[in-house]
mmCIF file of C-alpha atoms in Angstrom:
data_model
loop_
_atom_site.group_PDB
_atom_site.id
_atom_site.type_symbol
_atom_site.label_atom_id
_atom_site.label_comp_id
_atom_site.label_asym_id
_atom_site.label_seq_id
_atom_site.Cartn_x
_atom_site.Cartn_y
_atom_site.Cartn_z
ATOM 1 C CA MET A 1 67.760 115.569 54.694
ATOM 2 C CA TYR A 2 65.288 113.607 56.762
ATOM 3 C CA SER A 3 61.441 114.247 57.285
ATOM 4 C CA GLN A 4 60.001 114.191 60.974
ATOM 5 C CA ALA A 5 61.183 111.418 63.095
ATOM 6 C CA ALA A 6 58.920 109.281 65.162
ATOM 7 C CA PRO A 7 58.896 109.745 68.467
ATOM 8 C CA GLY A 8 62.112 109.283 70.751
ATOM 9 C CA LEU A 9 65.552 110.154 69.349
ATOM 10 C CA PRO A 10 66.420 110.651 65.804
ATOM 11 C CA VAL A 11 68.500 108.343 63.548
ATOM 12 C CA SER A 12 71.390 110.774 63.935
ATOM 13 C CA ALA A 13 71.475 109.786 68.018
ATOM 14 C CA HIS A 14 71.731 106.241 67.104
ATOM 15 C CA SER A 15 75.143 104.448 66.529
ATOM 16 C CA VAL A 16 76.108 100.729 65.757
ATOM 17 C CA LEU A 17 78.569 98.578 67.864
ATOM 18 C CA ASP A 18 79.957 95.723 65.312
ATOM 19 C CA VAL A 19 82.254 92.772 66.164
ATOM 20 C CA VAL A 20 83.282 91.613 62.875
ATOM 21 C CA PRO A 21 81.595 88.014 62.663
ATOM 22 C CA GLN A 22 83.044 85.584 61.198
ATOM 23 C CA LEU A 23 81.392 82.151 60.223
ATOM 24 C CA PRO A 24 83.510 78.919 60.056
ATOM 25 C CA GLY A 25 84.614 78.547 56.512
ATOM 26 C CA GLN A 26 84.359 82.439 56.222
ATOM 27 C CA SER A 27 87.761 83.574 54.975
ATOM 28 C CA ALA A 28 88.818 86.766 56.982
ATOM 29 C CA ALA A 29 88.831 88.631 53.792
ATOM 30 C CA ALA A 30 85.253 87.863 53.453
ATOM 31 C CA ALA A 31 84.274 88.997 56.894
ATOM 32 C CA LEU A 32 86.246 92.054 56.808
ATOM 33 C CA ARG A 33 84.438 93.033 53.353
ATOM 34 C CA GLU A 34 80.747 92.466 55.052
ATOM 35 C CA THR A 35 81.640 94.501 57.917
ATOM 36 C CA VAL A 36 82.698 97.598 55.465
ATOM 37 C CA GLU A 37 79.307 97.273 53.730
ATOM 38 C CA VAL A 38 77.490 97.403 56.936
ATOM 39 C CA ALA A 39 79.360 100.589 57.872
ATOM 40 C CA GLN A 40 78.637 102.099 54.614
ATOM 41 C CA ALA A 41 74.894 101.185 55.039
ATOM 42 C CA ALA A 42 75.067 102.756 58.418
ATOM 43 C CA ASP A 43 76.824 105.803 56.953
ATOM 44 C CA ASP A 44 74.297 106.118 54.441
ATOM 45 C CA LEU A 45 71.301 106.040 56.359
ATOM 46 C CA GLY A 46 72.579 108.517 59.068
ATOM 47 C CA TYR A 47 73.562 106.819 61.931
ATOM 48 C CA ARG A 48 76.044 109.080 63.901
ATOM 49 C CA ARG A 49 78.871 106.406 65.048
ATOM 50 C CA PHE A 50 79.930 102.781 64.066
ATOM 51 C CA TRP A 51 82.410 101.581 66.471
ATOM 52 C CA LEU A 52 84.149 98.182 66.778
ATOM 53 C CA ALA A 53 84.879 96.144 70.104
ATOM 54 C CA GLU A 54 88.076 94.392 70.774
ATOM 55 C CA GLN A 55 87.754 90.908 71.903
ATOM 56 C CA HIS A 56 90.367 88.076 71.830
ATOM 57 C CA GLY A 57 89.788 84.473 71.748
ATOM 58 C CA VAL A 58 86.575 84.437 70.951
ATOM 59 C CA ARG A 59 85.343 82.026 68.263
ATOM 60 C CA GLY A 60 83.068 83.899 65.457
ATOM 61 C CA VAL A 61 84.426 86.976 66.421
ATOM 62 C CA GLY A 62 87.123 89.054 64.171
ATOM 63 C CA SER A 63 87.342 92.758 66.121
ATOM 64 C CA ALA A 64 90.532 92.272 68.047
ATOM 65 C CA THR A 65 92.294 95.581 66.803
ATOM 66 C CA PRO A 66 89.472 98.409 66.698
ATOM 67 C CA ALA A 67 92.142 100.894 65.594
ATOM 68 C CA VAL A 68 92.979 99.183 62.323
ATOM 69 C CA LEU A 69 89.598 98.277 61.753
ATOM 70 C CA ALA A 70 88.255 102.015 62.101
ATOM 71 C CA SER A 71 91.277 103.240 59.857
ATOM 72 C CA VAL A 72 89.844 100.467 57.091
ATOM 73 C CA LEU A 73 86.416 101.790 57.562
ATOM 74 C CA ALA A 74 87.036 105.283 57.806
ATOM 75 C CA ALA A 75 88.640 105.269 54.550
ATOM 76 C CA ARG A 76 85.721 103.670 53.349
ATOM 77 C CA THR A 77 82.892 105.962 54.735
ATOM 78 C CA ASP A 78 82.126 109.671 54.188
ATOM 79 C CA ARG A 79 80.449 111.092 57.187
ATOM 80 C CA ILE A 80 80.051 108.459 60.004
ATOM 81 C CA ARG A 81 82.550 108.600 63.229
ATOM 82 C CA LEU A 82 84.462 105.614 63.617
ATOM 83 C CA GLY A 83 85.958 104.265 66.634
ATOM 84 C CA SER A 84 86.337 101.445 69.329
ATOM 85 C CA GLY A 85 83.748 100.068 71.703
ATOM 86 C CA ALA A 86 85.822 99.780 73.497
ATOM 87 C CA VAL A 87 89.671 99.094 73.316
ATOM 88 C CA MET A 88 90.231 97.124 76.585
ATOM 89 C CA LEU A 89 92.764 99.548 78.141
ATOM 90 C CA THR A 90 94.275 96.946 80.365
ATOM 91 C CA ASN A 91 95.552 94.801 77.463
ATOM 92 C CA HIS A 92 97.629 98.191 76.195
ATOM 93 C CA GLN A 93 99.953 100.646 77.475
ATOM 94 C CA PRO A 94 98.263 104.222 77.332
ATOM 95 C CA LEU A 95 100.498 105.740 75.119
ATOM 96 C CA VAL A 96 100.434 103.111 72.439
ATOM 97 C CA ILE A 97 96.666 103.514 72.000
ATOM 98 C CA ALA A 98 96.797 107.310 72.291
ATOM 99 C CA GLU A 99 99.371 107.237 69.541
ATOM 100 C CA GLN A 100 97.266 104.835 67.701
ATOM 101 C CA PHE A 101 94.191 107.090 67.803
ATOM 102 C CA ALA A 102 96.308 110.713 67.603
ATOM 103 C CA ALA A 103 97.037 109.640 63.911
ATOM 104 C CA LEU A 104 93.654 108.327 63.250
ATOM 105 C CA ALA A 105 92.159 111.601 64.538
ATOM 106 C CA ALA A 106 94.858 113.580 62.227
ATOM 107 C CA ALA A 107 94.032 111.304 59.223
ATOM 108 C CA TYR A 108 90.069 111.858 59.878
ATOM 109 C CA PRO A 109 89.565 114.799 61.620
ATOM 110 C CA SER A 110 86.350 115.128 63.786
ATOM 111 C CA ARG A 111 85.351 111.359 62.478
ATOM 112 C CA VAL A 112 87.339 109.785 65.204
ATOM 113 C CA ASP A 113 86.202 108.551 68.921
ATOM 114 C CA LEU A 114 88.216 106.588 71.751
ATOM 115 C CA GLY A 115 85.881 103.990 73.782
ATOM 116 C CA VAL A 116 87.900 102.342 76.541
ATOM 117 C CA SER A 117 86.695 99.818 79.075
ATOM 118 C CA ARG A 118 88.264 97.408 81.471
ATOM 119 C CA ALA A 119 89.415 93.934 80.118
ATOM 120 C CA PRO A 120 86.695 91.617 81.207
ATOM 121 C CA SER A 121 88.119 87.679 82.435
ATOM 122 C CA VAL A 122 89.376 85.750 79.302
ATOM 123 C CA GLN A 123 90.823 82.091 78.979
ATOM 124 C CA PRO A 124 94.108 81.636 80.987
ATOM 125 C CA SER A 125 95.767 81.082 77.338
ATOM 126 C CA THR A 126 94.587 84.164 76.266
ATOM 127 C CA ALA A 127 95.427 86.082 79.086
ATOM 128 C CA THR A 128 99.188 84.885 78.767
ATOM 129 C CA ALA A 129 99.197 85.680 75.188
ATOM 130 C CA LEU A 130 98.290 89.309 75.992
ATOM 131 C CA GLY A 131 100.635 89.805 78.689
ATOM 132 C CA TRP A 132 98.265 89.783 81.422
ATOM 133 C CA THR A 133 99.509 90.556 84.866
ATOM 134 C CA ASP A 134 97.900 90.032 88.442
ATOM 135 C CA THR A 135 97.612 93.687 88.792
ATOM 136 C CA ALA A 136 96.353 94.698 85.296
ATOM 137 C CA TRP A 137 92.439 94.687 86.235
ATOM 138 C CA ASP A 138 93.093 97.281 89.009
ATOM 139 C CA SER A 139 95.467 99.432 87.008
ATOM 140 C CA PHE A 140 92.247 100.640 84.716
ATOM 141 C CA PRO A 141 91.946 103.910 86.881
ATOM 142 C CA GLN A 142 95.796 104.932 86.436
ATOM 143 C CA ARG A 143 95.870 104.068 82.662
ATOM 144 C CA LEU A 144 92.695 106.259 81.811
ATOM 145 C CA ASP A 145 94.383 109.009 83.391
ATOM 146 C CA GLU A 146 97.560 108.439 81.683
ATOM 147 C CA LEU A 147 95.621 108.060 78.290
ATOM 148 C CA CYS A 148 93.944 111.549 78.798
ATOM 149 C CA CYS A 149 96.824 113.210 80.025
ATOM 150 C CA PHE A 150 98.657 112.164 76.715
ATOM 151 C CA LEU A 151 95.739 113.224 74.293
ATOM 152 C CA ARG A 152 95.009 116.057 75.967
ATOM 153 C CA ASP A 153 98.473 117.779 76.546
ATOM 154 C CA GLY A 154 100.980 115.806 74.205
ATOM 155 C CA LEU A 155 103.329 116.395 77.071
ATOM 156 C CA PRO A 156 101.858 114.545 80.154
ATOM 157 C CA GLY A 157 103.292 116.938 82.713
ATOM 158 C CA ARG A 158 101.772 115.387 85.891
ATOM 159 C CA ALA A 159 101.009 112.068 84.360
ATOM 160 C CA PRO A 160 103.693 109.375 86.544
ATOM 161 C CA VAL A 161 105.318 108.240 83.134
ATOM 162 C CA GLY A 162 107.283 111.825 82.721
ATOM 163 C CA ASP A 163 107.788 113.658 80.181
ATOM 164 C CA VAL A 164 106.789 111.888 76.892
ATOM 165 C CA ARG A 165 106.197 113.353 73.570
ATOM 166 C CA LEU A 166 102.772 112.020 71.508
ATOM 167 C CA ALA A 167 103.565 111.363 68.109
ATOM 168 C CA LEU A 168 101.092 113.239 65.644
ATOM 169 C CA ALA A 169 99.628 115.127 68.628
ATOM 170 C CA GLY A 170 96.584 117.065 67.200
ATOM 171 C CA LEU A 171 93.119 117.705 67.922
ATOM 172 C CA PRO A 172 92.497 114.749 70.156
ATOM 173 C CA PRO A 173 89.506 112.389 69.730
ATOM 174 C CA PRO A 174 86.908 112.251 72.611
ATOM 175 C CA VAL A 175 87.313 109.483 74.974
ATOM 176 C CA PHE A 176 84.591 107.564 76.208
ATOM 177 C CA VAL A 177 84.460 105.033 79.096
ATOM 178 C CA MET A 178 82.177 101.923 78.376
ATOM 179 C CA THR A 179 81.016 99.747 81.166
ATOM 180 C CA ASP A 180 78.243 97.898 82.617
ATOM 181 C CA THR A 181 78.767 98.812 86.238
ATOM 182 C CA PRO A 182 77.704 101.850 88.872
ATOM 183 C CA ALA A 183 81.410 101.658 89.718
ATOM 184 C CA GLY A 184 82.579 101.791 85.946
ATOM 185 C CA ALA A 185 79.879 104.766 85.589
ATOM 186 C CA GLN A 186 81.114 106.522 88.580
ATOM 187 C CA LEU A 187 85.043 106.431 87.619
ATOM 188 C CA ALA A 188 83.865 108.031 84.034
ATOM 189 C CA ALA A 189 81.757 110.623 85.807
ATOM 190 C CA VAL A 190 84.667 112.018 88.246
ATOM 191 C CA ARG A 191 86.781 112.891 85.459
ATOM 192 C CA GLY A 192 83.688 114.345 83.502
ATOM 193 C CA LEU A 193 83.865 111.872 80.717
ATOM 194 C CA PRO A 194 81.145 110.417 78.688
ATOM 195 C CA VAL A 195 80.030 107.183 79.301
ATOM 196 C CA PHE A 196 78.369 104.210 77.499
ATOM 197 C CA LEU A 197 76.490 101.574 79.556
ATOM 198 C CA SER A 198 76.481 97.831 78.056
ATOM 199 C CA HIS A 199 72.851 97.908 78.525
ATOM 200 C CA HIS A 200 72.322 94.740 76.157
ATOM 201 C CA VAL A 201 75.075 92.690 78.471
ATOM 202 C CA ALA A 202 73.907 93.987 82.042
ATOM 203 C CA SER A 203 70.331 95.894 82.030
ATOM 204 C CA ALA A 204 69.594 95.025 85.630
ATOM 205 C CA ALA A 205 72.295 97.458 86.404
ATOM 206 C CA THR A 206 71.692 99.982 83.758
ATOM 207 C CA LEU A 207 69.653 102.679 86.064
ATOM 208 C CA ALA A 208 71.853 102.126 88.776
ATOM 209 C CA SER A 209 75.202 103.218 86.893
ATOM 210 C CA ILE A 210 72.925 105.972 85.384
ATOM 211 C CA ALA A 211 71.934 107.472 88.775
ATOM 212 C CA ALA A 212 76.017 106.879 89.965
ATOM 213 C CA TYR A 213 77.178 108.319 86.760
ATOM 214 C CA ARG A 214 74.821 111.574 87.210
ATOM 215 C CA ASP A 215 75.181 112.243 90.816
ATOM 216 C CA SER A 216 79.014 112.005 90.496
ATOM 217 C CA PHE A 217 79.640 114.018 87.457
ATOM 218 C CA GLU A 218 82.539 116.615 87.677
ATOM 219 C CA SER A 219 81.643 119.646 85.041
ATOM 220 C CA THR A 220 85.349 120.815 85.170
ATOM 221 C CA GLY A 221 86.176 117.501 82.617
ATOM 222 C CA PRO A 222 86.230 117.966 78.776
ATOM 223 C CA THR A 223 82.742 117.757 77.992
ATOM 224 C CA GLY A 224 81.126 120.169 80.829
ATOM 225 C CA LYS A 225 78.212 118.287 80.923
ATOM 226 C CA PRO A 226 77.324 114.754 81.602
ATOM 227 C CA TYR A 227 76.452 112.560 78.657
ATOM 228 C CA VAL A 228 75.070 108.916 78.321
ATOM 229 C CA GLY A 229 74.825 106.452 75.706
ATOM 230 C CA VAL A 230 72.939 102.988 76.328
ATOM 231 C CA THR A 231 73.783 99.942 74.061
ATOM 232 C CA VAL A 232 70.997 97.740 72.772
ATOM 233 C CA GLY A 233 70.753 94.572 71.081
ATOM 234 C CA VAL A 234 68.207 94.551 68.048
ATOM 235 C CA ALA A 235 66.849 92.099 65.622
ATOM 236 C CA ALA A 236 64.225 93.678 63.263
ATOM 237 C CA ALA A 237 62.586 92.442 60.263
ATOM 238 C CA ASP A 238 59.308 93.061 58.289
ATOM 239 C CA THR A 239 57.313 90.991 61.110
ATOM 240 C CA GLU A 240 57.795 90.484 64.492
ATOM 241 C CA GLU A 241 57.729 86.355 63.478
ATOM 242 C CA GLU A 242 60.560 86.980 61.139
ATOM 243 C CA ALA A 243 62.379 89.099 63.884
ATOM 244 C CA VAL A 244 62.329 86.597 66.204
ATOM 245 C CA ALA A 245 63.411 83.931 63.955
ATOM 246 C CA ARG A 246 66.199 86.039 62.965
ATOM 247 C CA LEU A 247 67.112 86.338 66.855
ATOM 248 C CA ALA A 248 66.762 82.335 67.450
ATOM 249 C CA GLU A 249 69.108 81.835 64.452
ATOM 250 C CA TYR A 250 71.433 84.516 65.878
ATOM 251 C CA LEU A 251 71.627 82.679 69.124
ATOM 252 C CA ARG A 252 71.846 79.155 67.744
ATOM 253 C CA VAL A 253 74.932 80.062 65.879
ATOM 254 C CA LYS A 254 76.518 82.032 68.524
ATOM 255 C CA LEU A 255 75.664 79.367 71.291
ATOM 256 C CA ARG A 256 76.962 76.591 69.584
ATOM 257 C CA LEU A 257 80.270 78.183 68.660
ATOM 258 C CA LYS A 258 80.876 78.866 72.356
ATOM 259 C CA ALA A 259 80.119 75.579 73.364
ATOM 260 C CA ALA A 260 82.274 73.820 70.443
ATOM 261 C CA ALA A 261 85.681 72.172 71.676
ATOM 262 C CA ASN A 262 88.874 74.692 71.536
ATOM 263 C CA ARG A 263 90.653 72.825 68.791
ATOM 264 C CA SER A 264 87.366 72.366 66.673
ATOM 265 C CA THR A 265 88.352 72.313 62.810
ATOM 266 C CA PRO A 266 86.338 74.417 60.572
ATOM 267 C CA ALA A 267 84.846 71.889 59.228
ATOM 268 C CA GLU A 268 83.911 70.296 62.543
ATOM 269 C CA LEU A 269 82.136 73.470 63.460
ATOM 270 C CA MET A 270 80.547 73.886 60.388
ATOM 271 C CA ASP A 271 79.112 70.388 60.927
ATOM 272 C CA LEU A 272 77.884 71.609 64.352
ATOM 273 C CA LEU A 273 75.956 74.240 62.908
ATOM 274 C CA ALA A 274 74.323 72.646 60.529
ATOM 275 C CA PRO A 275 71.373 70.828 62.562
ATOM 276 C CA PRO A 276 68.192 73.188 62.866
ATOM 277 C CA ILE A 277 67.644 75.013 66.158
ATOM 278 C CA THR A 278 66.727 73.189 69.326
ATOM 279 C CA GLY A 279 63.847 73.434 71.506
ATOM 280 C CA ARG A 280 66.375 74.973 74.378
ATOM 281 C CA GLU A 281 68.048 77.256 71.660
ATOM 282 C CA ARG A 282 64.522 78.512 70.952
ATOM 283 C CA ILE A 283 63.836 78.785 74.770
ATOM 284 C CA LYS A 284 66.531 81.109 75.403
ATOM 285 C CA ALA A 285 65.836 83.517 72.490
ATOM 286 C CA GLU A 286 62.244 83.888 73.881
ATOM 287 C CA ARG A 287 63.586 84.932 77.513
ATOM 288 C CA LEU A 288 65.946 87.782 75.506
ATOM 289 C CA LEU A 289 62.242 89.109 74.342
ATOM 290 C CA ASP A 290 61.620 90.157 77.955
ATOM 291 C CA ASP A 291 65.266 91.898 78.928
ATOM 292 C CA PRO A 292 65.178 95.488 78.838
ATOM 293 C CA GLY A 293 68.652 95.211 76.935
ATOM 294 C CA TYR A 294 67.230 94.169 73.506
ATOM 295 C CA VAL A 295 64.428 95.124 71.087
ATOM 296 C CA VAL A 296 63.084 92.489 68.541
ATOM 297 C CA GLY A 297 60.178 93.246 66.287
ATOM 298 C CA SER A 298 58.931 95.191 62.924
ATOM 299 C CA ARG A 299 59.739 98.654 62.046
ATOM 300 C CA SER A 300 57.269 100.031 64.018
ATOM 301 C CA GLY A 301 57.787 97.828 67.058
ATOM 302 C CA VAL A 302 61.543 98.350 66.880
ATOM 303 C CA ALA A 303 60.829 102.063 66.973
ATOM 304 C CA ALA A 304 58.937 101.798 69.817
ATOM 305 C CA GLY A 305 61.047 99.752 71.676
ATOM 306 C CA LEU A 306 63.856 102.115 71.064
ATOM 307 C CA ALA A 307 61.983 105.257 72.030
ATOM 308 C CA SER A 308 61.097 102.960 75.561
ATOM 309 C CA VAL A 309 64.754 102.414 76.384
ATOM 310 C CA ALA A 310 65.476 106.158 75.835
ATOM 311 C CA ALA A 311 62.599 107.340 77.749
ATOM 312 C CA SER A 312 63.370 104.779 80.596
ATOM 313 C CA THR A 313 67.335 105.746 80.712
ATOM 314 C CA GLY A 314 67.272 109.176 79.637
ATOM 315 C CA ALA A 315 69.986 108.094 77.284
ATOM 316 C CA ASP A 316 71.254 110.901 74.569
ATOM 317 C CA GLU A 317 72.126 108.228 72.450
ATOM 318 C CA ILE A 318 71.526 104.712 71.673
ATOM 319 C CA MET A 319 74.098 102.501 70.218
ATOM 320 C CA VAL A 320 72.107 99.320 68.529
ATOM 321 C CA VAL A 321 74.117 95.883 68.183
ATOM 322 C CA PRO A 322 72.939 94.145 65.344
ATOM 323 C CA LEU A 323 71.918 90.630 65.925
ATOM 324 C CA ALA A 324 73.410 88.977 63.014
ATOM 325 C CA PHE A 325 76.490 87.063 61.528
ATOM 326 C CA ASP A 326 75.342 87.700 58.097
ATOM 327 C CA GLY A 327 76.729 91.329 56.742
ATOM 328 C CA LEU A 328 73.099 91.371 54.816
ATOM 329 C CA VAL A 329 71.061 90.807 57.645
ATOM 330 C CA ARG A 330 73.203 93.430 59.774
ATOM 331 C CA SER A 331 72.468 95.766 56.992
ATOM 332 C CA ALA A 332 68.846 94.842 56.719
ATOM 333 C CA ILE A 333 68.517 95.393 60.295
ATOM 334 C CA LEU A 334 69.874 98.843 60.520
ATOM 335 C CA ARG A 335 67.775 99.825 57.442
ATOM 336 C CA THR A 336 64.459 98.563 59.203
ATOM 337 C CA ILE A 337 65.515 100.458 62.475
ATOM 338 C CA ALA A 338 66.187 103.652 60.260
ATOM 339 C CA ALA A 339 62.893 103.384 58.508
ATOM 340 C CA GLY A 340 60.911 103.248 61.934
ATOM 341 C CA LEU A 341 62.576 106.306 63.273
ATOM 342 C CA THR A 342 61.990 108.155 60.046
ATOM 343 C CA ARG A 343 59.638 108.729 57.293
ATOM 344 C CA ALA A 344 61.704 108.447 54.829
ATOM 345 C CA ILE A 345 65.288 107.091 54.503
ATOM 346 C CA ARG A 346 68.283 109.440 53.109
ATOM 347 C CA THR A 347 70.818 107.850 50.578
ATOM 348 C CA MET A 348 73.472 109.954 49.402
ATOM 349 C CA PRO A 349 76.258 109.658 46.700
ATOM 350 C CA ARG A 350 79.171 107.859 48.011
ATOM 351 C CA HIS A 351 82.574 109.332 47.887
ATOM 352 C CA ALA A 352 84.497 107.038 49.471
ATOM 353 C CA PRO A 353 85.917 103.881 47.466
ATOM 354 C CA HIS A 354 84.348 100.987 47.595
ATOM 355 C CA PHE A 355 86.184 97.918 49.360
ATOM 356 C CA VAL A 356 87.579 95.215 47.578
ATOM 357 C CA ALA A 357 89.090 91.953 49.373
ATOM 358 C CA THR A 358 89.616 88.519 48.082
ATOM 359 C CA ALA A 359 89.578 85.591 49.944
#
């Protein structure tokens, strides 16, 4: 067991959001293997959840299929909850998502979460491939209601889709709404659903979103009381200087991948990433040090920063986004955070098999 925690929330009230980073030249198997190892580290350290984002058409990001990836990770971890952070519900039919996560929940009882969100704007070619229509964006509230009906009833009854039976219906996974706007938070509140706010994406809107959520919350929902989580980007190391260097390296890679031409080959991308960090990239990293959605520092500095986020937002849970492409570095960041939050790190024998994947 853990010893007495440092001020702020304990490790068990912290979770992890991952996007399965994949560097140019790195095989899909290697990227997935690294993410499995990061999830296993989070499991060993006592984090509550490990969620996977849904992103399409983003270079360097491999997490396009949260349900599939969550099933892989659930089979190779012991205790940690697995889920989506979030399924972009406007990309999918609610019945399909309900059946996917109902099957996961049947296979891994009490270990599966379903986070959903409105899909952000994407490149026109990606939107076409996903089958987007002009009305997809506005359909999120209706799709959310249909999803909850399927999961709650199996037979939706009042749902406008009619009398459709949910395959593998059982104890449903909890549904969370992930958003970065007050309107999205209010949407979750009036349905009585827990909410995760993308604090690392839109920290300026977080307090307004929390106020909108708490003011509008309906206690007749499945949770009975409001529940607020916030995401925080974290770069941690033995010293603050090393942590800032890790943040700068992460941004160097991310910015260059984003700026590269769409048809760049892996070899061209690797050449693009080769030069050292520029002054402009370092300035961008330094600006993030003043963003409330980011915590950068040593073990004690990160613990204090996360405690400050918890105090300023009143959050019930903090979901950390380890800012690194390399899996070993992401795991090291999680260990540094856990060491700052507790005086002893829990490690327990692993019962789930190791993940084996070849390039």
